[in-house]
């Protein structure tokens, strides 16, 4: 069947590519290998909720680029991103199955998660898809969900600062990505220069506090990456820094023992290992510096090995 142009397709928003998503995508990849076909993951951008209910965009666990990287890392051959629009949202289940699955992707097998819904007002169910498969010559596999693992639950954990629980659901540490921009440079003045990360809109950022984790430079298409491939243990601050007034909410990361990095303009990822403490207003700069030393020591212990 190799070369027939047909494919095994899996469909979903896949925000976070958490362990439940991994199970669905993994089954699709396995089916594609069994049949000698390519595996295609269909996903949507922007998030359907933002189009159907403007202003309701959920916090984003993964950027479109990161989502594609994670899916291809699971063995998916192609990530087909469909532009989600009001017009698309109004397609009936039958029209979606014909235009996307049959005509564009020539699906032989469609793999979806348990309880999958599609089409206008989510009218289509898995049994609807199976019936349409008989008409358009594809079969359907429904993969059971993992209990209590969902993008919504991961977002809730991050809002609570539970980055360790989020990592268990994701199967890896949660990360945020962005460009390093100039901040107030107070960390440098205190002896702990930080990368001030400007994140993408709607990024799921953990609750305000101090975290242990990592800072990594990531390549971007057609642009050289500074310190490409390098990754450092990092003490991370999220919040408004209550010791200093008038500071907007930021994500800042201090790469341990590195005061020589020139990261302005670099694209970086910040990964969260564990929450060390909440944000505190200190009565003096000396007390703040003493606490930062303790945070660095805790970070070193948690990220070693």
PDB file of C-alpha atoms in Angstrom:
ATOM      1  CA  UNK A   1       0.000   0.000   0.000  1.00  0.00           C
ATOM      2  CA  UNK A   2       3.066   2.271   0.244  1.00  0.00           C
ATOM      3  CA  UNK A   3       2.852   5.028  -2.340  1.00  0.00           C
ATOM      4  CA  UNK A   4      -0.933   4.829  -2.652  1.00  0.00           C
ATOM      5  CA  UNK A   5      -1.199   8.392  -1.375  1.00  0.00           C
ATOM      6  CA  UNK A   6      -3.500   7.320   1.409  1.00  0.00           C
ATOM      7  CA  UNK A   7      -2.871   8.066   5.077  1.00  0.00           C
ATOM      8  CA  UNK A   8      -3.659   7.251   8.675  1.00  0.00           C
ATOM      9  CA  UNK A   9      -5.102  10.381  10.271  1.00  0.00           C
ATOM     10  CA  UNK A  10      -5.507  11.490  13.857  1.00  0.00           C
ATOM     11  CA  UNK A  11      -7.435  14.655  14.745  1.00  0.00           C
ATOM     12  CA  UNK A  12      -7.390  17.019  17.702  1.00  0.00           C
ATOM     13  CA  UNK A  13      -6.300  20.377  19.053  1.00  0.00           C
ATOM     14  CA  UNK A  14      -3.462  18.500  20.801  1.00  0.00           C
ATOM     15  CA  UNK A  15      -2.636  21.450  23.064  1.00  0.00           C
ATOM     16  CA  UNK A  16       0.112  20.251  25.364  1.00  0.00           C
ATOM     17  CA  UNK A  17       0.549  16.908  23.581  1.00  0.00           C
ATOM     18  CA  UNK A  18      -0.003  15.364  27.012  1.00  0.00           C
ATOM     19  CA  UNK A  19       0.077  11.638  27.812  1.00  0.00           C
ATOM     20  CA  UNK A  20      -3.483  11.174  26.558  1.00  0.00           C
ATOM     21  CA  UNK A  21      -2.621  12.808  23.250  1.00  0.00           C
ATOM     22  CA  UNK A  22       0.526  10.705  23.092  1.00  0.00           C
ATOM     23  CA  UNK A  23      -1.530   7.548  23.409  1.00  0.00           C
ATOM     24  CA  UNK A  24      -3.798   8.571  20.515  1.00  0.00           C
ATOM     25  CA  UNK A  25      -0.948   9.727  18.276  1.00  0.00           C
ATOM     26  CA  UNK A  26       1.057   6.632  19.145  1.00  0.00           C
ATOM     27  CA  UNK A  27      -1.751   4.359  18.019  1.00  0.00           C
ATOM     28  CA  UNK A  28      -2.061   6.323  14.766  1.00  0.00           C
ATOM     29  CA  UNK A  29       1.672   5.984  14.121  1.00  0.00           C
ATOM     30  CA  UNK A  30       1.531   2.242  14.831  1.00  0.00           C
ATOM     31  CA  UNK A  31      -1.414   1.791  12.453  1.00  0.00           C
ATOM     32  CA  UNK A  32       0.401   3.731   9.741  1.00  0.00           C
ATOM     33  CA  UNK A  33       3.493   1.569  10.106  1.00  0.00           C
ATOM     34  CA  UNK A  34       1.403  -1.608   9.983  1.00  0.00           C
ATOM     35  CA  UNK A  35      -0.214  -0.494   6.719  1.00  0.00           C
ATOM     36  CA  UNK A  36       2.841   1.132   5.155  1.00  0.00           C
ATOM     37  CA  UNK A  37       1.134   4.515   5.028  1.00  0.00           C
ATOM     38  CA  UNK A  38       2.053   8.014   6.166  1.00  0.00           C
ATOM     39  CA  UNK A  39       0.680   9.264   9.476  1.00  0.00           C
ATOM     40  CA  UNK A  40      -0.916  12.716   9.500  1.00  0.00           C
ATOM     41  CA  UNK A  41      -1.992  14.648  12.596  1.00  0.00           C
ATOM     42  CA  UNK A  42      -4.738  17.192  11.893  1.00  0.00           C
ATOM     43  CA  UNK A  43      -4.793  20.100  14.299  1.00  0.00           C
ATOM     44  CA  UNK A  44      -6.271  23.592  14.353  1.00  0.00           C
ATOM     45  CA  UNK A  45      -5.062  27.167  14.662  1.00  0.00           C
ATOM     46  CA  UNK A  46      -6.251  29.385  16.241  1.00  0.00           C
ATOM     47  CA  UNK A  47      -7.863  27.459  19.078  1.00  0.00           C
ATOM     48  CA  UNK A  48     -11.496  26.707  18.091  1.00  0.00           C
ATOM     49  CA  UNK A  49     -12.789  28.243  21.335  1.00  0.00           C
ATOM     50  CA  UNK A  50     -11.373  31.641  20.360  1.00  0.00           C
ATOM     51  CA  UNK A  51     -13.224  31.590  17.034  1.00  0.00           C
ATOM     52  CA  UNK A  52     -16.542  30.298  18.333  1.00  0.00           C
ATOM     53  CA  UNK A  53     -16.453  32.371  21.549  1.00  0.00           C
ATOM     54  CA  UNK A  54     -14.084  35.343  21.031  1.00  0.00           C
ATOM     55  CA  UNK A  55     -12.179  36.273  24.170  1.00  0.00           C
ATOM     56  CA  UNK A  56     -12.330  32.743  25.598  1.00  0.00           C
ATOM     57  CA  UNK A  57      -8.967  31.501  24.298  1.00  0.00           C
ATOM     58  CA  UNK A  58      -7.621  28.935  26.787  1.00  0.00           C
ATOM     59  CA  UNK A  59      -4.089  29.430  28.044  1.00  0.00           C
ATOM     60  CA  UNK A  60      -1.798  27.788  25.491  1.00  0.00           C
ATOM     61  CA  UNK A  61       0.285  24.867  26.752  1.00  0.00           C
ATOM     62  CA  UNK A  62       2.289  24.607  23.534  1.00  0.00           C
ATOM     63  CA  UNK A  63       2.915  26.964  20.644  1.00  0.00           C
ATOM     64  CA  UNK A  64       1.970  25.652  17.176  1.00  0.00           C
ATOM     65  CA  UNK A  65       5.662  25.098  16.427  1.00  0.00           C
ATOM     66  CA  UNK A  66       6.286  23.217  19.672  1.00  0.00           C
ATOM     67  CA  UNK A  67       3.133  21.140  19.189  1.00  0.00           C
ATOM     68  CA  UNK A  68       4.348  20.081  15.746  1.00  0.00           C
ATOM     69  CA  UNK A  69       7.797  19.222  17.141  1.00  0.00           C
ATOM     70  CA  UNK A  70       6.275  17.019  19.828  1.00  0.00           C
ATOM     71  CA  UNK A  71       3.941  15.239  17.409  1.00  0.00           C
ATOM     72  CA  UNK A  72       6.686  14.534  14.890  1.00  0.00           C
ATOM     73  CA  UNK A  73       8.824  13.360  17.794  1.00  0.00           C
ATOM     74  CA  UNK A  74       6.189  10.683  18.387  1.00  0.00           C
ATOM     75  CA  UNK A  75       6.611   9.455  14.802  1.00  0.00           C
ATOM     76  CA  UNK A  76       3.906  11.486  13.044  1.00  0.00           C
ATOM     77  CA  UNK A  77       5.034  12.089   9.457  1.00  0.00           C
ATOM     78  CA  UNK A  78       3.105  15.292   8.832  1.00  0.00           C
ATOM     79  CA  UNK A  79       1.254  17.825  10.957  1.00  0.00           C
ATOM     80  CA  UNK A  80      -1.560  19.341   8.944  1.00  0.00           C
ATOM     81  CA  UNK A  81      -2.672  22.584  10.593  1.00  0.00           C
ATOM     82  CA  UNK A  82      -6.146  23.639   9.542  1.00  0.00           C
ATOM     83  CA  UNK A  83      -6.983  27.328   9.842  1.00  0.00           C
ATOM     84  CA  UNK A  84     -10.007  27.314  12.124  1.00  0.00           C
ATOM     85  CA  UNK A  85     -12.587  29.865  11.019  1.00  0.00           C
ATOM     86  CA  UNK A  86     -16.287  30.520  11.475  1.00  0.00           C
ATOM     87  CA  UNK A  87     -16.812  28.988   8.050  1.00  0.00           C
ATOM     88  CA  UNK A  88     -15.017  25.812   9.092  1.00  0.00           C
ATOM     89  CA  UNK A  89     -16.932  25.707  12.387  1.00  0.00           C
ATOM     90  CA  UNK A  90     -20.176  25.632  10.409  1.00  0.00           C
ATOM     91  CA  UNK A  91     -19.245  22.584   8.337  1.00  0.00           C
ATOM     92  CA  UNK A  92     -21.477  19.629   9.018  1.00  0.00           C
ATOM     93  CA  UNK A  93     -19.793  16.398  10.154  1.00  0.00           C
ATOM     94  CA  UNK A  94     -20.367  14.956   6.674  1.00  0.00           C
ATOM     95  CA  UNK A  95     -18.817  17.968   4.921  1.00  0.00           C
ATOM     96  CA  UNK A  96     -15.773  17.895   7.234  1.00  0.00           C
ATOM     97  CA  UNK A  97     -15.274  14.177   6.639  1.00  0.00           C
ATOM     98  CA  UNK A  98     -15.505  14.605   2.890  1.00  0.00           C
ATOM     99  CA  UNK A  99     -13.443  17.779   2.423  1.00  0.00           C
ATOM    100  CA  UNK A 100     -10.675  17.142   4.968  1.00  0.00           C
ATOM    101  CA  UNK A 101     -10.467  13.412   5.577  1.00  0.00           C
ATOM    102  CA  UNK A 102     -11.488  11.982   2.205  1.00  0.00           C
ATOM    103  CA  UNK A 103     -10.552  14.607  -0.384  1.00  0.00           C
ATOM    104  CA  UNK A 104      -7.466  16.263   1.135  1.00  0.00           C
ATOM    105  CA  UNK A 105      -5.872  13.447   3.123  1.00  0.00           C
ATOM    106  CA  UNK A 106      -7.307  10.328   1.508  1.00  0.00           C
ATOM    107  CA  UNK A 107      -7.689   8.749   4.923  1.00  0.00           C
ATOM    108  CA  UNK A 108      -7.624   4.957   5.164  1.00  0.00           C
ATOM    109  CA  UNK A 109      -7.824   4.940   8.983  1.00  0.00           C
ATOM    110  CA  UNK A 110      -8.869   7.720  11.354  1.00  0.00           C
ATOM    111  CA  UNK A 111      -7.695   7.438  14.974  1.00  0.00           C
ATOM    112  CA  UNK A 112      -9.431   9.598  17.586  1.00  0.00           C
ATOM    113  CA  UNK A 113      -9.660   9.834  21.351  1.00  0.00           C
ATOM    114  CA  UNK A 114     -12.605   8.495  23.300  1.00  0.00           C
ATOM    115  CA  UNK A 115     -15.604  10.824  23.135  1.00  0.00           C
ATOM    116  CA  UNK A 116     -14.336  12.675  20.041  1.00  0.00           C
ATOM    117  CA  UNK A 117     -16.780  15.278  18.661  1.00  0.00           C
ATOM    118  CA  UNK A 118     -16.621  17.200  15.388  1.00  0.00           C
ATOM    119  CA  UNK A 119     -18.601  19.291  12.943  1.00  0.00           C
ATOM    120  CA  UNK A 120     -21.021  22.168  13.477  1.00  0.00           C
ATOM    121  CA  UNK A 121     -21.971  22.507  17.152  1.00  0.00           C
ATOM    122  CA  UNK A 122     -19.950  19.307  17.797  1.00  0.00           C
ATOM    123  CA  UNK A 123     -22.850  17.339  16.346  1.00  0.00           C
ATOM    124  CA  UNK A 124     -20.653  14.484  15.119  1.00  0.00           C
ATOM    125  CA  UNK A 125     -19.688  11.640  17.449  1.00  0.00           C
ATOM    126  CA  UNK A 126     -17.408   8.651  16.954  1.00  0.00           C
ATOM    127  CA  UNK A 127     -20.304   6.570  15.626  1.00  0.00           C
ATOM    128  CA  UNK A 128     -21.090   9.377  13.183  1.00  0.00           C
ATOM    129  CA  UNK A 129     -17.494   9.222  12.003  1.00  0.00           C
ATOM    130  CA  UNK A 130     -17.697   5.446  11.594  1.00  0.00           C
ATOM    131  CA  UNK A 131     -20.819   5.761   9.454  1.00  0.00           C
ATOM    132  CA  UNK A 132     -19.128   8.411   7.305  1.00  0.00           C
ATOM    133  CA  UNK A 133     -16.097   6.155   7.028  1.00  0.00           C
ATOM    134  CA  UNK A 134     -18.230   3.520   5.364  1.00  0.00           C
ATOM    135  CA  UNK A 135     -19.247   6.113   2.786  1.00  0.00           C
ATOM    136  CA  UNK A 136     -15.765   7.555   2.225  1.00  0.00           C
ATOM    137  CA  UNK A 137     -13.758   4.351   2.584  1.00  0.00           C
ATOM    138  CA  UNK A 138     -11.949   4.763   5.895  1.00  0.00           C
ATOM    139  CA  UNK A 139     -12.138   2.901   9.187  1.00  0.00           C
ATOM    140  CA  UNK A 140     -12.179   4.486  12.638  1.00  0.00           C
ATOM    141  CA  UNK A 141     -10.318   3.562  15.813  1.00  0.00           C
ATOM    142  CA  UNK A 142     -11.335   5.071  19.164  1.00  0.00           C
ATOM    143  CA  UNK A 143      -8.548   5.170  21.762  1.00  0.00           C
ATOM    144  CA  UNK A 144      -9.560   5.156  25.472  1.00  0.00           C
ATOM    145  CA  UNK A 145      -8.706   8.279  27.404  1.00  0.00           C
ATOM    146  CA  UNK A 146      -6.358   8.362  30.372  1.00  0.00           C
ATOM    147  CA  UNK A 147      -8.193   9.048  33.627  1.00  0.00           C
ATOM    148  CA  UNK A 148      -7.874  12.645  34.841  1.00  0.00           C
ATOM    149  CA  UNK A 149      -5.404  13.653  32.108  1.00  0.00           C
ATOM    150  CA  UNK A 150      -6.552  16.554  29.957  1.00  0.00           C
ATOM    151  CA  UNK A 151      -5.344  19.933  28.748  1.00  0.00           C
ATOM    152  CA  UNK A 152      -7.844  21.569  31.096  1.00  0.00           C
ATOM    153  CA  UNK A 153      -6.440  19.720  34.114  1.00  0.00           C
ATOM    154  CA  UNK A 154      -2.880  20.669  33.142  1.00  0.00           C
ATOM    155  CA  UNK A 155      -3.897  24.324  32.932  1.00  0.00           C
ATOM    156  CA  UNK A 156      -5.518  24.100  36.360  1.00  0.00           C
ATOM    157  CA  UNK A 157      -2.342  22.622  37.827  1.00  0.00           C
ATOM    158  CA  UNK A 158      -0.260  25.454  36.380  1.00  0.00           C
ATOM    159  CA  UNK A 159      -2.631  28.104  37.741  1.00  0.00           C
ATOM    160  CA  UNK A 160      -2.069  26.521  41.168  1.00  0.00           C
ATOM    161  CA  UNK A 161       1.713  26.464  40.676  1.00  0.00           C
ATOM    162  CA  UNK A 162       1.739  22.654  40.625  1.00  0.00           C
ATOM    163  CA  UNK A 163       4.364  22.253  37.918  1.00  0.00           C
ATOM    164  CA  UNK A 164       5.304  18.785  39.153  1.00  0.00           C
ATOM    165  CA  UNK A 165       1.729  17.559  38.720  1.00  0.00           C
ATOM    166  CA  UNK A 166       1.592  19.188  35.286  1.00  0.00           C
ATOM    167  CA  UNK A 167       4.806  17.392  34.323  1.00  0.00           C
ATOM    168  CA  UNK A 168       3.299  14.045  35.306  1.00  0.00           C
ATOM    169  CA  UNK A 169       0.325  14.671  33.009  1.00  0.00           C
ATOM    170  CA  UNK A 170       2.464  16.010  30.177  1.00  0.00           C
ATOM    171  CA  UNK A 171       5.119  13.330  30.451  1.00  0.00           C
ATOM    172  CA  UNK A 172       7.791  16.076  30.567  1.00  0.00           C
ATOM    173  CA  UNK A 173       8.317  19.442  32.292  1.00  0.00           C
ATOM    174  CA  UNK A 174       6.045  22.274  31.211  1.00  0.00           C
ATOM    175  CA  UNK A 175       7.886  24.891  29.188  1.00  0.00           C
ATOM    176  CA  UNK A 176       7.263  28.415  27.994  1.00  0.00           C
ATOM    177  CA  UNK A 177       9.098  29.938  25.059  1.00  0.00           C
ATOM    178  CA  UNK A 178       9.834  33.444  23.901  1.00  0.00           C
ATOM    179  CA  UNK A 179      12.420  36.058  23.075  1.00  0.00           C
ATOM    180  CA  UNK A 180      14.813  37.509  25.636  1.00  0.00           C
ATOM    181  CA  UNK A 181      14.180  41.244  25.960  1.00  0.00           C
ATOM    182  CA  UNK A 182      15.692  43.999  28.070  1.00  0.00           C
ATOM    183  CA  UNK A 183      14.121  44.403  31.465  1.00  0.00           C
ATOM    184  CA  UNK A 184      15.019  46.552  34.455  1.00  0.00           C
ATOM    185  CA  UNK A 185      18.350  44.654  34.855  1.00  0.00           C
ATOM    186  CA  UNK A 186      17.812  44.472  38.614  1.00  0.00           C
ATOM    187  CA  UNK A 187      18.983  40.854  38.653  1.00  0.00           C
ATOM    188  CA  UNK A 188      22.293  41.903  37.146  1.00  0.00           C
ATOM    189  CA  UNK A 189      22.639  44.629  39.784  1.00  0.00           C
ATOM    190  CA  UNK A 190      22.046  42.017  42.499  1.00  0.00           C
ATOM    191  CA  UNK A 191      24.636  39.632  41.032  1.00  0.00           C
ATOM    192  CA  UNK A 192      22.134  37.267  39.416  1.00  0.00           C
ATOM    193  CA  UNK A 193      21.599  38.354  35.787  1.00  0.00           C
ATOM    194  CA  UNK A 194      18.328  36.985  34.426  1.00  0.00           C
ATOM    195  CA  UNK A 195      16.903  36.378  30.978  1.00  0.00           C
ATOM    196  CA  UNK A 196      13.644  38.322  30.787  1.00  0.00           C
ATOM    197  CA  UNK A 197      11.450  36.213  28.488  1.00  0.00           C
ATOM    198  CA  UNK A 198       8.717  37.833  26.410  1.00  0.00           C
ATOM    199  CA  UNK A 199       6.260  34.981  25.885  1.00  0.00           C
ATOM    200  CA  UNK A 200       3.653  34.518  23.170  1.00  0.00           C
ATOM    201  CA  UNK A 201       0.079  35.671  23.712  1.00  0.00           C
ATOM    202  CA  UNK A 202      -2.129  33.272  25.686  1.00  0.00           C
ATOM    203  CA  UNK A 203       0.886  31.313  27.009  1.00  0.00           C
ATOM    204  CA  UNK A 204       0.078  29.129  30.027  1.00  0.00           C
ATOM    205  CA  UNK A 205       2.392  30.597  32.660  1.00  0.00           C
ATOM    206  CA  UNK A 206       2.530  28.997  36.124  1.00  0.00           C
ATOM    207  CA  UNK A 207       1.353  30.864  39.208  1.00  0.00           C
ATOM    208  CA  UNK A 208       3.528  33.672  40.545  1.00  0.00           C
ATOM    209  CA  UNK A 209       6.459  32.342  42.516  1.00  0.00           C
ATOM    210  CA  UNK A 210      10.017  31.073  42.324  1.00  0.00           C
ATOM    211  CA  UNK A 211      10.793  27.800  40.566  1.00  0.00           C
ATOM    212  CA  UNK A 212      13.674  25.472  39.854  1.00  0.00           C
ATOM    213  CA  UNK A 213      14.093  24.439  36.243  1.00  0.00           C
ATOM    214  CA  UNK A 214      16.138  24.963  33.110  1.00  0.00           C
ATOM    215  CA  UNK A 215      16.873  27.615  30.511  1.00  0.00           C
ATOM    216  CA  UNK A 216      17.605  26.497  26.960  1.00  0.00           C
ATOM    217  CA  UNK A 217      18.325  28.278  23.687  1.00  0.00           C
ATOM    218  CA  UNK A 218      16.115  27.013  20.866  1.00  0.00           C
ATOM    219  CA  UNK A 219      16.633  27.425  17.115  1.00  0.00           C
ATOM    220  CA  UNK A 220      14.139  29.304  14.974  1.00  0.00           C
ATOM    221  CA  UNK A 221      13.739  28.739  11.233  1.00  0.00           C
ATOM    222  CA  UNK A 222      16.223  30.779   9.172  1.00  0.00           C
ATOM    223  CA  UNK A 223      17.784  32.340  12.255  1.00  0.00           C
ATOM    224  CA  UNK A 224      20.977  31.161  13.968  1.00  0.00           C
ATOM    225  CA  UNK A 225      20.477  30.216  17.601  1.00  0.00           C
ATOM    226  CA  UNK A 226      22.752  31.815  20.161  1.00  0.00           C
ATOM    227  CA  UNK A 227      24.311  29.090  22.296  1.00  0.00           C
ATOM    228  CA  UNK A 228      22.353  26.555  20.224  1.00  0.00           C
ATOM    229  CA  UNK A 229      21.885  23.263  22.018  1.00  0.00           C
ATOM    230  CA  UNK A 230      22.996  24.644  25.376  1.00  0.00           C
ATOM    231  CA  UNK A 231      20.823  24.113  28.431  1.00  0.00           C
ATOM    232  CA  UNK A 232      21.460  25.364  31.935  1.00  0.00           C
ATOM    233  CA  UNK A 233      19.896  24.747  35.362  1.00  0.00           C
ATOM    234  CA  UNK A 234      18.012  27.905  36.226  1.00  0.00           C
ATOM    235  CA  UNK A 235      16.254  29.638  39.092  1.00  0.00           C
ATOM    236  CA  UNK A 236      13.048  31.090  37.636  1.00  0.00           C
ATOM    237  CA  UNK A 237      10.928  33.964  38.885  1.00  0.00           C
ATOM    238  CA  UNK A 238       7.352  34.478  37.729  1.00  0.00           C
ATOM    239  CA  UNK A 239       5.434  37.551  38.828  1.00  0.00           C
ATOM    240  CA  UNK A 240       5.710  41.250  39.500  1.00  0.00           C
ATOM    241  CA  UNK A 241       8.644  41.161  41.963  1.00  0.00           C
ATOM    242  CA  UNK A 242       6.867  42.695  44.975  1.00  0.00           C
ATOM    243  CA  UNK A 243      10.092  44.085  46.469  1.00  0.00           C
ATOM    244  CA  UNK A 244      10.149  46.565  43.567  1.00  0.00           C
ATOM    245  CA  UNK A 245       6.984  48.484  42.807  1.00  0.00           C
ATOM    246  CA  UNK A 246       5.505  49.086  39.358  1.00  0.00           C
ATOM    247  CA  UNK A 247       6.958  45.991  37.693  1.00  0.00           C
ATOM    248  CA  UNK A 248       4.754  44.171  35.136  1.00  0.00           C
ATOM    249  CA  UNK A 249       4.346  40.398  35.349  1.00  0.00           C
ATOM    250  CA  UNK A 250       7.420  38.696  33.913  1.00  0.00           C
ATOM    251  CA  UNK A 251       9.128  35.340  33.473  1.00  0.00           C
ATOM    252  CA  UNK A 252      12.820  35.644  34.339  1.00  0.00           C
ATOM    253  CA  UNK A 253      15.421  32.892  34.494  1.00  0.00           C
ATOM    254  CA  UNK A 254      18.878  32.993  36.051  1.00  0.00           C
ATOM    255  CA  UNK A 255      21.196  30.378  34.550  1.00  0.00           C
ATOM    256  CA  UNK A 256      23.206  29.087  37.492  1.00  0.00           C
ATOM    257  CA  UNK A 257      26.834  30.217  37.578  1.00  0.00           C
ATOM    258  CA  UNK A 258      26.549  31.998  34.230  1.00  0.00           C
ATOM    259  CA  UNK A 259      26.989  35.748  34.377  1.00  0.00           C
ATOM    260  CA  UNK A 260      28.643  35.856  30.953  1.00  0.00           C
ATOM    261  CA  UNK A 261      25.636  35.074  28.745  1.00  0.00           C
ATOM    262  CA  UNK A 262      24.501  37.631  26.164  1.00  0.00           C
ATOM    263  CA  UNK A 263      20.978  36.462  25.399  1.00  0.00           C
ATOM    264  CA  UNK A 264      19.156  39.587  24.197  1.00  0.00           C
ATOM    265  CA  UNK A 265      17.192  38.635  21.099  1.00  0.00           C
ATOM    266  CA  UNK A 266      17.703  34.919  21.642  1.00  0.00           C
ATOM    267  CA  UNK A 267      14.773  32.530  21.415  1.00  0.00           C
ATOM    268  CA  UNK A 268      14.699  30.506  24.602  1.00  0.00           C
ATOM    269  CA  UNK A 269      12.659  27.897  26.439  1.00  0.00           C
ATOM    270  CA  UNK A 270      12.128  27.952  30.196  1.00  0.00           C
ATOM    271  CA  UNK A 271      11.223  24.582  31.739  1.00  0.00           C
ATOM    272  CA  UNK A 272       9.734  24.235  35.217  1.00  0.00           C
ATOM    273  CA  UNK A 273      10.894  21.435  37.508  1.00  0.00           C
ATOM    274  CA  UNK A 274       9.482  22.398  40.931  1.00  0.00           C
ATOM    275  CA  UNK A 275       8.002  25.365  42.785  1.00  0.00           C
ATOM    276  CA  UNK A 276      10.297  26.619  45.523  1.00  0.00           C
ATOM    277  CA  UNK A 277       8.140  29.307  47.132  1.00  0.00           C
ATOM    278  CA  UNK A 278       5.626  32.056  46.550  1.00  0.00           C
ATOM    279  CA  UNK A 279       6.595  35.649  45.951  1.00  0.00           C
ATOM    280  CA  UNK A 280       7.519  37.677  49.013  1.00  0.00           C
ATOM    281  CA  UNK A 281       8.142  41.359  49.616  1.00  0.00           C
ATOM    282  CA  UNK A 282      11.508  41.778  51.361  1.00  0.00           C
ATOM    283  CA  UNK A 283      12.270  44.629  53.717  1.00  0.00           C
ATOM    284  CA  UNK A 284      15.795  45.077  52.408  1.00  0.00           C
ATOM    285  CA  UNK A 285      17.925  44.269  49.374  1.00  0.00           C
ATOM    286  CA  UNK A 286      20.227  42.264  51.663  1.00  0.00           C
ATOM    287  CA  UNK A 287      17.349  40.007  52.719  1.00  0.00           C
ATOM    288  CA  UNK A 288      16.370  39.521  49.069  1.00  0.00           C
ATOM    289  CA  UNK A 289      19.921  38.574  48.081  1.00  0.00           C
ATOM    290  CA  UNK A 290      20.117  36.095  50.962  1.00  0.00           C
ATOM    291  CA  UNK A 291      16.883  34.458  49.773  1.00  0.00           C
ATOM    292  CA  UNK A 292      18.111  34.311  46.181  1.00  0.00           C
ATOM    293  CA  UNK A 293      21.209  32.444  47.352  1.00  0.00           C
ATOM    294  CA  UNK A 294      18.893  29.925  49.070  1.00  0.00           C
ATOM    295  CA  UNK A 295      16.779  29.632  45.896  1.00  0.00           C
ATOM    296  CA  UNK A 296      19.905  28.975  43.831  1.00  0.00           C
ATOM    297  CA  UNK A 297      21.037  26.270  46.262  1.00  0.00           C
ATOM    298  CA  UNK A 298      17.608  24.605  46.092  1.00  0.00           C
ATOM    299  CA  UNK A 299      17.635  24.819  42.312  1.00  0.00           C
ATOM    300  CA  UNK A 300      21.086  23.237  42.133  1.00  0.00           C
ATOM    301  CA  UNK A 301      19.918  20.352  44.311  1.00  0.00           C
ATOM    302  CA  UNK A 302      16.698  19.741  42.369  1.00  0.00           C
ATOM    303  CA  UNK A 303      18.244  19.903  38.901  1.00  0.00           C
ATOM    304  CA  UNK A 304      21.440  17.986  39.551  1.00  0.00           C
ATOM    305  CA  UNK A 305      21.609  14.758  37.604  1.00  0.00           C
TER     306      UNK A 305
END
